[in-house]
XYZ file of C-alpha atoms in Angstrom:
578
model
C -27.504 2.559 5.549
C -31.071 2.019 6.723
C -33.085 -0.400 4.565
C -29.927 -2.076 3.292
C -29.821 -5.757 2.414
C -27.874 -7.768 4.974
C -25.509 -10.326 3.474
C -23.769 -12.989 5.548
C -21.509 -15.361 3.638
C -21.026 -18.589 5.564
C -17.614 -20.265 5.523
C -17.088 -23.345 3.361
C -16.219 -26.643 5.138
C -12.538 -26.116 4.197
C -12.565 -22.545 5.560
C -14.246 -23.833 8.713
C -11.283 -26.129 9.347
C -8.807 -23.250 8.846
C -10.879 -21.111 11.255
C -10.637 -23.759 13.983
C -6.901 -24.213 13.360
C -6.262 -20.444 13.673
C -8.454 -20.136 16.775
C -6.457 -22.929 18.473
C -3.022 -21.667 17.332
C -3.547 -18.081 18.516
C -5.853 -18.861 21.475
C -8.598 -16.675 20.077
C -12.354 -17.144 19.780
C -13.706 -18.992 16.712
C -15.408 -15.687 15.774
C -12.007 -14.000 15.371
C -10.714 -17.081 13.561
C -13.546 -16.747 11.027
C -12.739 -13.030 10.591
C -9.177 -13.948 9.585
C -10.431 -16.509 7.056
C -12.906 -13.991 5.593
C -9.948 -11.635 5.053
C -8.187 -14.183 2.870
C -5.929 -15.759 5.494
C -5.316 -19.404 4.542
C -2.829 -20.645 7.149
C -1.000 -19.882 10.389
C 1.928 -18.139 8.658
C -0.369 -15.753 6.770
C -2.272 -15.049 9.988
C 0.978 -14.158 11.752
C 1.875 -11.671 8.971
C -1.657 -10.235 9.091
C -1.834 -9.778 12.860
C 1.772 -8.634 13.295
C 2.931 -6.681 10.214
C 6.730 -6.345 9.900
C 8.856 -3.979 7.812
C 10.598 -7.097 6.519
C 7.272 -8.050 4.857
C 7.843 -5.258 2.297
C 8.696 -6.620 -1.156
C 12.044 -6.204 -2.861
C 11.521 -3.006 -4.921
C 13.570 -4.452 -7.799
C 10.755 -6.912 -8.468
C 8.944 -3.965 -10.100
C 9.340 -3.767 -13.889
C 11.867 -1.080 -14.970
C 13.069 -0.390 -11.409
C 16.674 -1.181 -12.362
C 16.450 1.336 -15.251
C 14.914 3.998 -13.001
C 17.640 3.671 -10.360
C 20.406 3.639 -12.988
C 19.078 6.882 -14.544
C 18.697 8.543 -11.144
C 22.257 7.555 -10.192
C 23.482 8.891 -13.542
C 21.660 12.223 -13.073
C 23.119 12.700 -9.603
C 26.584 11.696 -10.767
C 26.431 14.356 -13.506
C 24.809 16.944 -11.171
C 21.817 17.257 -13.479
C 18.734 19.139 -12.332
C 15.874 16.835 -11.333
C 12.213 17.877 -11.202
C 9.759 15.976 -8.986
C 6.414 16.362 -10.769
C 3.116 15.267 -9.230
C -0.631 15.533 -9.590
C -2.624 17.898 -7.352
C -4.596 15.452 -5.216
C -3.423 14.049 -1.858
C -1.720 11.034 -3.424
C 0.259 13.247 -5.815
C 1.063 15.831 -3.123
C 2.349 13.273 -0.610
C 4.302 11.433 -3.326
C 6.080 14.640 -4.360
C 6.775 15.554 -0.725
C 8.224 12.096 0.002
C 10.548 11.880 -3.012
C 11.566 15.549 -2.750
C 12.331 15.322 0.994
C 14.343 12.147 0.591
C 16.434 13.325 -2.359
C 16.862 16.936 -1.190
C 18.563 15.693 1.992
C 21.383 14.187 -0.081
C 21.312 16.129 -3.375
C 21.003 19.869 -4.006
C 19.746 20.044 -7.595
C 16.126 19.080 -6.999
C 12.919 21.080 -7.449
C 9.234 20.158 -7.469
C 6.308 21.082 -9.673
C 2.542 20.616 -9.300
C 0.279 21.627 -12.221
C -2.473 24.181 -11.660
C -5.807 22.328 -11.643
C -7.625 25.122 -13.477
C -4.947 26.197 -15.974
C -3.159 22.923 -16.823
C -5.583 20.223 -15.742
C -4.395 16.931 -14.285
C -1.327 14.988 -15.291
C 1.730 16.039 -17.275
C 1.315 19.430 -18.970
C 3.203 21.131 -21.788
C 3.522 24.170 -19.525
C 5.247 22.026 -16.890
C 7.660 20.585 -19.459
C 8.440 24.067 -20.813
C 9.118 25.233 -17.241
C 11.467 22.264 -16.751
C 13.304 23.049 -20.002
C 13.678 26.726 -19.027
C 15.119 25.612 -15.664
C 17.627 23.292 -17.387
C 16.019 20.176 -15.895
C 17.303 16.960 -17.465
C 15.198 14.398 -15.577
C 11.554 14.513 -14.470
C 10.272 11.991 -11.922
C 6.490 11.983 -12.478
C 4.309 10.780 -9.601
C 0.604 9.858 -9.744
C 0.500 10.764 -13.435
C 2.222 10.153 -16.753
C 1.083 6.629 -17.606
C -0.891 7.941 -20.602
C 1.297 10.966 -21.445
C 2.735 9.474 -24.653
C 2.829 12.708 -26.676
C 3.997 14.843 -23.756
C 6.878 12.528 -22.944
C 7.878 12.669 -26.642
C 7.738 16.470 -26.403
C 10.001 16.380 -23.324
C 12.458 14.091 -25.142
C 12.644 16.616 -27.996
C 13.827 19.138 -25.384
C 16.432 16.774 -23.945
C 14.419 15.805 -20.843
C 14.050 12.209 -19.673
C 11.121 10.851 -17.647
C 10.825 8.285 -14.878
C 7.109 7.605 -14.441
C 5.768 6.420 -11.063
C 2.048 5.796 -11.511
C -0.632 3.393 -10.336
C -3.391 4.103 -12.849
C -4.401 1.597 -15.521
C -2.139 1.999 -18.600
C -3.211 2.034 -22.259
C -1.698 -0.448 -24.727
C 1.077 1.996 -25.649
C 3.367 3.146 -22.856
C 5.203 6.496 -22.989
C 8.856 6.407 -24.108
C 10.121 7.102 -20.620
C 13.457 5.770 -19.342
C 11.394 3.753 -16.862
C 7.672 3.218 -16.336
C 7.020 2.079 -12.771
C 3.397 0.988 -12.516
C 2.306 -2.233 -10.787
C -0.791 -2.247 -13.020
C 1.288 -2.765 -16.187
C 0.119 -5.866 -18.044
C 3.688 -7.202 -18.098
C 4.203 -6.521 -14.374
C 5.255 -9.385 -12.108
C 5.258 -7.244 -8.975
C 3.519 -9.127 -6.123
C 1.159 -6.242 -5.269
C -0.782 -4.185 -7.811
C -2.609 -2.040 -5.229
C 0.066 0.521 -4.305
C -0.807 4.212 -4.151
C 1.330 6.534 -6.298
C 3.104 7.654 -3.130
C 3.718 3.957 -2.480
C 5.347 3.620 -5.924
C 7.501 6.679 -5.144
C 8.455 5.057 -1.840
C 9.505 1.875 -3.693
C 11.699 3.939 -6.049
C 13.460 5.584 -3.083
C 13.746 2.186 -1.372
C 15.435 0.749 -4.477
C 17.719 3.801 -4.753
C 18.784 3.443 -1.106
C 19.306 -0.299 -1.492
C 21.384 0.133 -4.660
C 23.599 2.727 -2.987
C 24.069 0.798 0.259
C 22.222 3.437 2.282
C 20.310 2.834 5.514
C 16.549 2.521 5.125
C 15.895 4.357 8.431
C 15.581 7.822 6.849
C 13.128 6.456 4.304
C 11.102 4.705 7.020
C 10.771 8.139 8.633
C 8.487 9.033 5.697
C 5.885 6.308 6.391
C 3.498 9.001 7.674
C 3.232 10.488 4.163
C 2.570 7.045 2.671
C -0.351 6.277 5.000
C -1.949 9.650 4.234
C -1.832 8.736 0.531
C -3.163 5.203 1.098
C -6.135 6.415 3.142
C -6.953 9.435 0.950
C -6.702 7.599 -2.363
C -8.895 4.780 -1.007
C -6.598 1.980 -2.180
C -7.031 -1.517 -0.670
C -5.417 -1.867 2.761
C -4.140 -5.378 2.141
C -0.721 -6.835 1.347
C 2.068 -4.281 1.166
C -0.333 -1.379 1.707
C -1.337 -2.909 5.038
C 2.300 -2.930 6.212
C 2.879 0.641 4.991
C -0.377 1.857 6.569
C 0.366 0.087 9.876
C 3.781 1.727 10.269
C 2.517 5.013 8.837
C -0.181 5.257 11.524
C 2.360 4.402 14.231
C 4.502 7.307 13.063
C 1.569 9.674 12.558
C 0.601 9.046 16.185
C 4.080 9.169 17.707
C 6.388 11.337 15.609
C 4.727 12.961 12.561
C 6.679 15.311 10.318
C 6.326 19.001 11.150
C 3.855 19.753 8.352
C 1.549 16.857 9.222
C 1.828 17.718 12.940
C 0.508 21.221 12.181
C -2.351 19.788 10.053
C -3.178 17.366 12.894
C -3.444 20.377 15.236
C -5.809 22.366 12.993
C -7.939 19.201 12.588
C -8.370 19.028 16.365
C -6.737 15.591 16.449
C -3.849 16.404 18.795
C -3.691 13.977 21.708
C -6.102 11.531 20.027
C -5.236 8.238 18.402
C -5.419 8.923 14.666
C -6.888 6.191 12.462
C -7.580 5.758 8.742
C -10.996 7.465 9.039
C -9.380 10.573 10.555
C -7.111 10.818 7.511
C -10.015 10.259 5.072
C -12.356 12.796 6.651
C -10.058 15.379 8.261
C -6.407 15.371 7.161
C -6.893 14.413 3.481
C -9.642 16.960 2.669
C -7.496 19.807 4.019
C -4.507 18.828 1.875
C -6.842 18.436 -1.115
C -8.433 21.846 -0.495
C -5.154 23.561 -1.304
C -5.342 22.466 -4.968
C -9.105 22.994 -5.190
C -9.071 26.592 -3.941
C -5.540 27.852 -4.632
C -2.543 25.745 -5.711
C -1.521 22.301 -4.462
C 2.095 23.525 -4.282
C 1.194 25.149 -0.979
C 0.346 21.734 0.492
C 3.727 20.374 -0.666
C 5.471 23.393 0.881
C 3.744 22.567 4.175
C 4.662 18.856 4.034
C 8.365 19.532 3.343
C 8.630 22.442 5.785
C 11.201 22.353 8.585
C 10.357 25.764 10.038
C 7.639 25.877 12.720
C 6.302 29.409 12.151
C 5.985 28.835 8.389
C 4.320 25.433 8.884
C 1.764 26.872 11.343
C 0.908 29.770 9.027
C 0.598 27.442 6.037
C -1.587 24.913 7.888
C -3.893 27.722 9.113
C -4.125 28.961 5.522
C -4.946 25.458 4.229
C -7.582 25.078 6.969
C -9.261 28.254 5.644
C -9.155 26.838 2.098
C -10.928 23.772 3.438
C -13.746 25.911 4.821
C -14.083 27.634 1.432
C -14.080 24.194 -0.194
C -16.899 23.067 2.121
C -18.996 26.133 1.194
C -18.424 25.511 -2.531
C -19.130 21.826 -2.094
C -22.459 22.537 -0.368
C -23.481 25.079 -3.007
C -22.754 22.764 -5.955
C -24.268 19.729 -4.171
C -27.489 21.677 -3.471
C -27.569 22.767 -7.109
C -27.015 19.224 -8.383
C -29.678 17.791 -6.091
C -32.185 20.400 -7.271
C -31.354 19.512 -10.868
C -31.935 15.824 -10.162
C -35.176 16.588 -8.340
C -36.453 18.294 -11.517
C -35.650 15.100 -13.444
C -36.812 12.742 -10.704
C -38.892 10.520 -12.991
C -35.985 10.014 -15.418
C -33.432 9.435 -12.649
C -35.588 6.824 -10.908
C -35.782 4.791 -14.132
C -32.069 5.191 -14.968
C -29.233 2.914 -13.896
C -26.742 5.817 -13.848
C -26.480 9.586 -13.394
C -24.660 11.971 -15.744
C -25.221 15.685 -15.043
C -23.614 18.771 -16.551
C -23.614 22.431 -15.570
C -21.197 24.978 -17.025
C -21.130 27.080 -13.856
C -20.071 24.491 -11.309
C -16.638 24.784 -9.698
C -14.251 22.241 -11.161
C -12.483 21.748 -7.849
C -15.430 20.133 -6.044
C -17.180 18.029 -8.701
C -15.463 14.830 -7.478
C -16.826 15.410 -3.976
C -20.291 16.128 -5.411
C -20.152 12.922 -7.480
C -19.374 11.003 -4.256
C -22.347 12.590 -2.471
C -24.769 11.808 -5.309
C -23.521 8.219 -5.614
C -24.071 7.730 -1.900
C -27.544 9.290 -2.034
C -28.913 7.618 -5.200
C -26.734 4.485 -5.206
C -25.965 4.700 -8.932
C -22.666 5.146 -10.863
C -22.432 8.929 -11.228
C -20.566 11.372 -13.488
C -20.624 15.107 -12.684
C -19.435 17.447 -15.456
C -18.659 21.145 -15.663
C -16.979 23.395 -18.242
C -13.276 24.210 -18.232
C -12.638 27.582 -19.884
C -8.888 26.828 -20.094
C -9.326 23.650 -22.141
C -12.678 24.516 -23.738
C -13.907 21.052 -22.735
C -16.535 19.513 -20.513
C -14.539 18.191 -17.576
C -15.837 15.638 -15.117
C -15.344 13.294 -12.211
C -17.120 10.018 -11.579
C -17.731 7.729 -8.621
C -19.080 4.197 -8.524
C -21.032 1.824 -6.299
C -19.334 -1.217 -4.706
C -18.476 -3.874 -7.272
C -19.129 -1.865 -10.453
C -16.043 -1.039 -12.572
C -16.468 2.623 -13.538
C -13.156 2.745 -15.407
C -14.324 0.060 -17.842
C -17.615 1.918 -18.271
C -15.957 5.154 -19.417
C -13.359 3.214 -21.418
C -16.268 1.823 -23.470
C -17.034 5.450 -24.465
C -13.387 6.398 -25.108
C -14.060 7.449 -28.723
C -16.166 10.319 -27.300
C -13.476 11.443 -24.844
C -10.413 13.644 -25.232
C -8.767 11.928 -22.265
C -9.663 9.920 -19.190
C -8.100 8.012 -16.320
C -8.738 6.549 -12.923
C -9.616 3.383 -11.036
C -12.531 0.992 -10.658
C -14.387 3.381 -8.297
C -13.184 6.870 -9.293
C -12.476 8.439 -12.696
C -11.660 11.750 -14.331
C -12.572 12.576 -17.937
C -12.756 15.334 -20.557
C -14.825 15.611 -23.705
C -16.110 18.131 -26.231
C -19.299 19.782 -25.030
C -21.283 18.495 -27.990
C -20.414 14.891 -26.986
C -22.096 15.108 -23.571
C -25.593 13.925 -24.690
C -24.196 10.944 -26.606
C -21.846 10.109 -23.735
C -24.811 10.161 -21.351
C -26.735 7.758 -23.606
C -23.787 5.370 -24.160
C -22.717 5.403 -20.519
C -26.258 4.568 -19.378
C -26.444 1.766 -21.951
C -23.180 0.256 -20.683
C -24.308 0.454 -17.057
C -27.689 -1.142 -17.851
C -25.958 -4.018 -19.660
C -23.232 -4.636 -17.083
C -24.436 -3.736 -13.595
C -25.800 -6.594 -11.482
C -28.903 -6.510 -9.308
C -26.775 -6.775 -6.161
C -24.786 -3.688 -7.207
C -27.983 -1.643 -7.530
C -29.041 -1.799 -3.905
C -27.063 -0.905 -0.792
C -25.980 -3.903 1.195
C -24.221 -4.509 4.477
C -21.862 -7.461 4.664
C -22.207 -9.121 8.030
C -19.002 -10.801 9.215
C -20.616 -12.797 12.023
C -23.803 -13.180 14.042
C -22.800 -12.969 17.706
C -24.252 -12.496 21.179
C -23.390 -9.559 23.448
C -21.562 -11.967 25.800
C -18.970 -12.479 23.022
C -17.945 -8.792 23.132
C -15.451 -9.039 25.997
C -12.467 -6.720 26.709
C -10.144 -9.464 25.374
C -12.249 -9.743 22.193
C -11.973 -5.955 21.668
C -8.251 -5.961 22.373
C -7.646 -8.680 19.757
C -9.967 -6.939 17.304
C -7.584 -3.958 17.355
C -4.957 -6.163 15.688
C -7.186 -6.349 12.599
C -6.582 -2.617 12.018
C -5.769 -0.561 10.007
C -9.203 -0.829 8.434
C -10.096 0.293 4.929
C -11.003 -1.063 1.469
C -10.765 -4.891 1.317
C -9.987 -4.930 5.039
C -13.179 -3.344 6.326
C -13.922 -2.946 10.018
C -15.817 -6.127 11.000
C -19.597 -5.775 11.120
C -21.440 -7.987 13.574
C -25.138 -8.677 13.997
C -27.116 -9.677 17.063
C -30.684 -10.965 16.913
C -33.623 -10.062 19.136
C -32.249 -7.332 21.373
C -34.497 -5.210 23.580
C -34.435 -1.755 25.117
C -33.070 -1.872 28.676
C -35.338 1.053 29.514
C -32.981 4.011 29.104
C -32.755 4.431 25.310
C -33.515 7.935 24.036
C -33.466 10.303 21.057
C -30.467 12.678 20.871
C -29.027 15.245 18.439
C -29.838 18.841 17.468
C -32.503 17.682 15.065
C -33.532 14.743 17.267
C -32.277 12.429 14.531
C -30.103 9.935 16.449
C -30.742 7.151 18.963
C -28.655 6.642 22.114
C -29.386 3.052 23.017
C -28.940 0.775 25.990
C -29.857 -2.702 24.835
C -30.123 -6.126 26.385
C -29.436 -9.333 24.484
C -32.485 -11.552 25.084
C -30.306 -14.650 24.731
C -27.387 -13.879 27.058
C -28.991 -11.044 29.082
C -25.848 -8.933 28.616
C -26.275 -5.168 28.284
C -24.501 -2.956 25.727
C -24.543 0.749 24.918
C -24.869 1.875 21.318
C -25.438 4.871 19.054
C -27.550 4.729 15.885
C -27.024 7.844 13.767
C -29.994 9.018 11.706
C -32.286 6.197 12.859
C -34.567 7.953 15.350
C -37.654 6.639 13.497
C -37.201 3.365 15.419
C -37.491 5.066 18.822
C -41.189 4.419 19.544
C -40.931 0.819 18.350
C -37.881 0.111 20.539
C -39.276 1.987 23.574
C -42.355 -0.281 23.413
C -39.937 -3.172 24.191
C -40.286 -4.730 20.768
C -37.324 -6.961 19.789
C -35.037 -5.799 16.971
C -32.071 -7.228 15.089
C -29.088 -4.874 14.887
C -25.846 -4.849 12.921
C -22.903 -2.805 14.180
C -19.191 -2.257 14.538
C -17.543 -2.431 17.956
C -15.913 0.848 19.025
C -13.874 1.952 22.010
C -15.282 5.075 23.610
C -12.969 7.175 25.816
C -15.476 9.763 27.021
C -13.960 11.853 29.852
C -10.954 9.534 29.905
C -13.008 6.492 30.924
C -12.687 3.646 28.385
C -15.865 1.753 27.497
C -17.222 -0.380 24.673
C -19.870 1.137 22.410
C -21.723 -0.325 19.449
C -21.856 1.851 16.328
C -25.187 0.645 14.955
C -25.343 0.565 11.165
C -28.882 -0.732 10.705
C -31.921 -1.796 12.731
C -34.517 -4.338 11.707
C -37.888 -4.959 13.271
C -38.415 -8.584 14.225
C -41.642 -10.095 12.962
C -43.487 -11.638 15.886
């Protein structure tokens, strides 16, 4: 994030008082007290829940609209020995949701099967093919996970075949909801559920929690599936606050101590065995492998792995999925290179535009979301990447946004040009007729120009606190661990220290000599800290000449060769004007 704008929001006088109260109550430094306040903590009780999440902090699942109807229909289906299909989308959230609900129900009920649509044949969401398959299998109830909130016509079609739906979704609904027996979605306008940020797997978890509660069953078996929930939370990039924070906290504990067989095998192929797994490991290693299954082959294979109870099968399947991930990486690189070349040809236009919309018929549909993420990161503009789907005969795309800009509202403003669309504030999927692409590009750009703010158009780093190196003590680091798990809306704290100098041993490292390994001294406290600054080797000569710099960084624990030490992960370096 070199050349980013640094933003430090000072506490208000009222927040300052809360900070001091928290620091005194918990015997922590005022710096940590201010971190709690910045994360929305308003009193001692909230701080206790934040620092020490408890399973009892989970909300009553029956607070969710339609939960009573969903549980009643599920009880009825099981009482009548009806066939139940667990239907989910093909990304990590959908895969883990299906695995969780299937595993939980299959342990107590025989007549359960699962179904994941083929990305390339059926597209995302509920498909007519899936409903026809359910009808042919004599399924009477479909539990849809991570999809279905907009499937009005398809749910009607299922009803005509005598199939009921329970929808568990977390995407933004339209005005008209499908005629399902129950629509569980905390983003419903008429929802009173205390937390609207659940992943789809989280909604599935709440359904199983309500089912267990209604039937007087122990929650212990369900809590054994926390590892699947945290994989969904991390991979779907939902806010790690409120209920998600509790689920993620216990999910990571399980992932590190007793993961399910399928996840254990994925952890092994990721090279994470014996290491403490965090949210970033899921985002960058575990999640992409599970996603690769649906991008290269079929996502059903990932579900088969996650529900597996047989070691040899699980190892073979995880090795297979690891190979898919390598193929996905190759495809990703090829399409990204292509897209970047295309943008380079239109450099003048792109530089003047507030957004990017690119289309190529030959790009692989399975990686366009990843490519959109890369381009957004590189150009710092809301980006839509489109390719052609031969199965649907439509231009099919994925979009990613910059912090603060609502991409869902942007594409919703062009809904008359779209065949269908869905998603969140930062990530969307959409389909349109090929001939609508130019007009969509024009209208989308117009909306972005009119609605994006100046702050959203340049990368910025939010500084939590300006500190001295003497503040970074072992106790400080130990307490900082209690702020985890980190993720959206609970980001890892970023600190800044002014006027630091090279201690004399800093050097360039990396294959391409692109990184800086730093040993720095704080000119104020004369404390020394080690740090790494990836991709910032251009500062080497300046720092080696003993010029002072300001740095911003996160504090990391380094366990190189089994010896624990504190290391600064330096996000940005600024020359100090003298």
